[in-house]
Coordinates of N, CA and C and ligand atoms in Angstrom, one line a residue:
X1 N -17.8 -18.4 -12.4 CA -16.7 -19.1 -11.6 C -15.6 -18.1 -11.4
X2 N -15.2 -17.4 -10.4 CA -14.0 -16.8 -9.3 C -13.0 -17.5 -8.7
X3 N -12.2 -17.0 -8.5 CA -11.3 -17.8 -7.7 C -10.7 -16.0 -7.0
X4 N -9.5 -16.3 -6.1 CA -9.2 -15.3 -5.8 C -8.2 -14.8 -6.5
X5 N -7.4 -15.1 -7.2 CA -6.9 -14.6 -8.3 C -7.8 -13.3 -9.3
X6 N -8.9 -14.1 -9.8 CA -9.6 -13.1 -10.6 C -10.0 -11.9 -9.9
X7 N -10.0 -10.9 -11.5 CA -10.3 -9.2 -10.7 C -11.7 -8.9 -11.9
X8 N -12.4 -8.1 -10.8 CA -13.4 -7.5 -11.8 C -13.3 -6.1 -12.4
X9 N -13.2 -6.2 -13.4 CA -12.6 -4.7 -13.9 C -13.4 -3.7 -13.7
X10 N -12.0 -2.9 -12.9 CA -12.2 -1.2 -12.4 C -12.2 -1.8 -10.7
X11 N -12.3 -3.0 -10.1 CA -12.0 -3.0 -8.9 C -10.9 -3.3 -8.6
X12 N -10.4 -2.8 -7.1 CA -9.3 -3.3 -6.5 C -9.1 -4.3 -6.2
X13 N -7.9 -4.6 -6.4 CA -7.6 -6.7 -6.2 C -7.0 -7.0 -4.9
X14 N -7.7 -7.6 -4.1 CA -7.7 -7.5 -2.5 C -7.6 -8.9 -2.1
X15 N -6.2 -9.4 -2.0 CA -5.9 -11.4 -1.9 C -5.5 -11.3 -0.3
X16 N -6.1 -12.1 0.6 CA -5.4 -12.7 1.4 C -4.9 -11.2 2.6
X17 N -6.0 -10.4 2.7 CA -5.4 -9.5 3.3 C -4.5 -8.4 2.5
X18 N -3.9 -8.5 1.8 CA -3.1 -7.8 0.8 C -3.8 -6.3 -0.4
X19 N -3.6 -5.8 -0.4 CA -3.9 -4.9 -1.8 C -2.9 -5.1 -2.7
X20 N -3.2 -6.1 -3.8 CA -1.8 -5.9 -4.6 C -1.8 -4.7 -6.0
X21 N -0.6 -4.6 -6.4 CA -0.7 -3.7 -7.9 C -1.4 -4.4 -9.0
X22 N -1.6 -3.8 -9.6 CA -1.4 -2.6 -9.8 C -2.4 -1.8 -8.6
X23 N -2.3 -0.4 -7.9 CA -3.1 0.3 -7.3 C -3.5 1.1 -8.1
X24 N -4.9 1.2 -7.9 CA -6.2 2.8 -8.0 C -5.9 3.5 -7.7
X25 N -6.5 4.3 -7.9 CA -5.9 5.7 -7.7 C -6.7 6.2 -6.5
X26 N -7.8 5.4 -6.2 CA -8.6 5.6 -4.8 C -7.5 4.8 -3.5
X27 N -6.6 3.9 -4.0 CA -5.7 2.8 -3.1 C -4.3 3.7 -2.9
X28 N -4.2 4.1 -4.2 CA -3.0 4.9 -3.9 C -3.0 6.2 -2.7
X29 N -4.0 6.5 -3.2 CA -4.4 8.3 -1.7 C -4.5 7.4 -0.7
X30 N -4.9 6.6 -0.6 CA -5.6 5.8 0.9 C -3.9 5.7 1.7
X31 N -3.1 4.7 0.8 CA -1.7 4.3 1.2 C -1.1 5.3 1.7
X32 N -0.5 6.2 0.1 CA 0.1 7.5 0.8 C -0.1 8.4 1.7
X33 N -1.3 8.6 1.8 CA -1.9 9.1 3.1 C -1.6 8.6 4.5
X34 N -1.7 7.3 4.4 CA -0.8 6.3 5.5 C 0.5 6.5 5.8
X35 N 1.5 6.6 4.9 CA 2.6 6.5 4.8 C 3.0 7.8 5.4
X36 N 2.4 9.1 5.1 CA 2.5 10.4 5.8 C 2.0 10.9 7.2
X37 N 0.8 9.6 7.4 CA 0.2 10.2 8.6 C 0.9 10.2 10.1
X38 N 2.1 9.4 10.4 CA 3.1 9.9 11.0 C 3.0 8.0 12.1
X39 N 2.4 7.5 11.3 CA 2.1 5.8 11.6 C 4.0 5.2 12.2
X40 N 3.4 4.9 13.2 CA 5.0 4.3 13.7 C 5.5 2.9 12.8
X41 N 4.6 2.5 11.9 CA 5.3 1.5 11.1 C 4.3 1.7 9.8
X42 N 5.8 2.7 9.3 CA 5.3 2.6 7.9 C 5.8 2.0 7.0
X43 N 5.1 1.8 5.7 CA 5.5 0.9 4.6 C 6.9 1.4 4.5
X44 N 8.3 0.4 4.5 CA 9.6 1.1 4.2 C 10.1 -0.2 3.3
X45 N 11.2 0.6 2.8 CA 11.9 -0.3 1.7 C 12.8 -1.5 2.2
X46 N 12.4 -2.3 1.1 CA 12.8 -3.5 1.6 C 14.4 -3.7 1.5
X47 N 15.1 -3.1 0.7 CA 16.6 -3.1 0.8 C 17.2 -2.4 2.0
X48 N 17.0 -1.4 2.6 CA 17.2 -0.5 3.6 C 15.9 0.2 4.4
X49 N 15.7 -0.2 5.3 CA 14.8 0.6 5.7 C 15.0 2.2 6.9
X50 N 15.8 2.8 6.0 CA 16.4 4.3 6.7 C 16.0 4.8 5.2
X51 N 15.9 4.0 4.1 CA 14.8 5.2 3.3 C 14.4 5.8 3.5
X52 N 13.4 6.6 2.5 CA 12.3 7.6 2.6 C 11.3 6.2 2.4
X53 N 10.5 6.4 3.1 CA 9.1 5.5 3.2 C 8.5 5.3 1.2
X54 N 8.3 4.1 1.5 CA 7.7 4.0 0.0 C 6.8 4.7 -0.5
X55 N 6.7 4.8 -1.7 CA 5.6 6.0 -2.3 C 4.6 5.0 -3.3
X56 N 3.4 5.2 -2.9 CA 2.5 4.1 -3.8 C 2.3 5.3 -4.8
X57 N 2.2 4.3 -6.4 CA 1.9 4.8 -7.9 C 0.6 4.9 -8.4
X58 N -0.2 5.4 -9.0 CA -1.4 4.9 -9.5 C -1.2 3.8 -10.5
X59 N -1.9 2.7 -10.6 CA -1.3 1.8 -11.8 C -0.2 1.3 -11.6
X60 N 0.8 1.2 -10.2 CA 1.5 0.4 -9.9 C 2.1 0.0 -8.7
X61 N 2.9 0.2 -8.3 CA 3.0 -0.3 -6.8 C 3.6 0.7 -5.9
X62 N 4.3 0.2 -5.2 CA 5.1 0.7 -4.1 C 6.8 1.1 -4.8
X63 N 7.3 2.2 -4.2 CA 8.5 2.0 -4.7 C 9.2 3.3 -4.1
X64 N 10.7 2.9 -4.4 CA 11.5 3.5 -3.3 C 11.9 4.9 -4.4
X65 N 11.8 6.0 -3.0 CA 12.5 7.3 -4.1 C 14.1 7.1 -4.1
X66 N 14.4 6.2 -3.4 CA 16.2 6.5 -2.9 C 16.7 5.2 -3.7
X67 N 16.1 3.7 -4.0 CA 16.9 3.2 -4.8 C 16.0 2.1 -6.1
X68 N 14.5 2.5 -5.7 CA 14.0 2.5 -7.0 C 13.5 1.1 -6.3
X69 N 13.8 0.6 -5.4 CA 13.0 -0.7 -4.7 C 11.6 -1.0 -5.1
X70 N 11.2 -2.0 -5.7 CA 9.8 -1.7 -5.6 C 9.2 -3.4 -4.9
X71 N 8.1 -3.0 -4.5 CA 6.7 -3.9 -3.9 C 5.5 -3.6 -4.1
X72 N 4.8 -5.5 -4.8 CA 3.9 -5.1 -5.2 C 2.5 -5.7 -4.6
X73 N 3.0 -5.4 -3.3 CA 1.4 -5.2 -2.2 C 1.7 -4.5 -1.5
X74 N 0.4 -4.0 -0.7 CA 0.4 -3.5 0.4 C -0.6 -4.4 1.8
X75 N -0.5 -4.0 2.7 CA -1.9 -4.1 3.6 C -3.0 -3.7 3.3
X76 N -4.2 -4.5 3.2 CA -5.7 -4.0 2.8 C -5.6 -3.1 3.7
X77 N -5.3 -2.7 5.0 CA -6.2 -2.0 5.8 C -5.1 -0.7 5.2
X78 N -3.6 -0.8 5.2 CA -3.6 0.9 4.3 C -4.1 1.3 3.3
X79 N -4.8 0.3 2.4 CA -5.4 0.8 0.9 C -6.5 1.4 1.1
X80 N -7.2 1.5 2.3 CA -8.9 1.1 2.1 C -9.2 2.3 3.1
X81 N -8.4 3.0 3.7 CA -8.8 3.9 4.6 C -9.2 3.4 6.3
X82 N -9.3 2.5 6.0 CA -9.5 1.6 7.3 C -8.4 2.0 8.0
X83 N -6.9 1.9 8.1 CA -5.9 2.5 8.7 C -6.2 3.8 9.6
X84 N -7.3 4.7 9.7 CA -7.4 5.8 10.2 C -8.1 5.5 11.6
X85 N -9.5 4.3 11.1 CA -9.5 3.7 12.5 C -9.1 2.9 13.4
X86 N -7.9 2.2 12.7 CA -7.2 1.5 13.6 C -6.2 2.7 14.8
X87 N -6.0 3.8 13.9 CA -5.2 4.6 14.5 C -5.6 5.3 15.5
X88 N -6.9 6.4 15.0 CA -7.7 6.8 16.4 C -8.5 5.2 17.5
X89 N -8.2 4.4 17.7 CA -8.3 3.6 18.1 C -7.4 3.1 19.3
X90 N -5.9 3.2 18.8 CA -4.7 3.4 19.3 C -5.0 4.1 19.9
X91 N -4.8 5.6 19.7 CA -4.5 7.0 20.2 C -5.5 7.1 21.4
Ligands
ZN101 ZN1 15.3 1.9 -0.9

């Protein structure tokens, strides 16, 4: 018995659309990568968003370099690499 709460260990926990934290370290490259690739809406901080774009953790979440903001999901589609075809897609 599962529910969507439960995680199977060593996988990513994927609710509702969401990737939440803690992130892998396969989720984290996926995100960050996102967040660099020059995406016209990127993950930004929820207190200000003229930050520097959030920086995903291995083992944790999202978080701000400028005031320590943190969030603890992201979009499935930036965790998972999927984001790349939404983009050449766009383009
Ligand atoms: Zn911030």
């Amino acid at each position: 018995m599962t529910d969507r709460f439960s995680r199977v260990q060593g996988e990513p926990f994927v609710a509702a659309g969401m990737a939440l934290a803690p992130f892998t370290a396969a989720q984290t490259v996926s995100i960050n990568a996102f967040q660099v690739s020059g995406s016209p809406n990127p993950l930004t901080c929820g207190n200000d968003t003229r930050h520097h774009v959030l920086v995903a953790e291995i083992g944790g979440g999202l978080r701000c370099i400028d005031c320590d903001h943190t969030q603890n999901f992201a979009p499935a589609a930036t965790a998972d690499w999927s984001w790349r075809v939404a983009q050449r897609v766009a383009a």
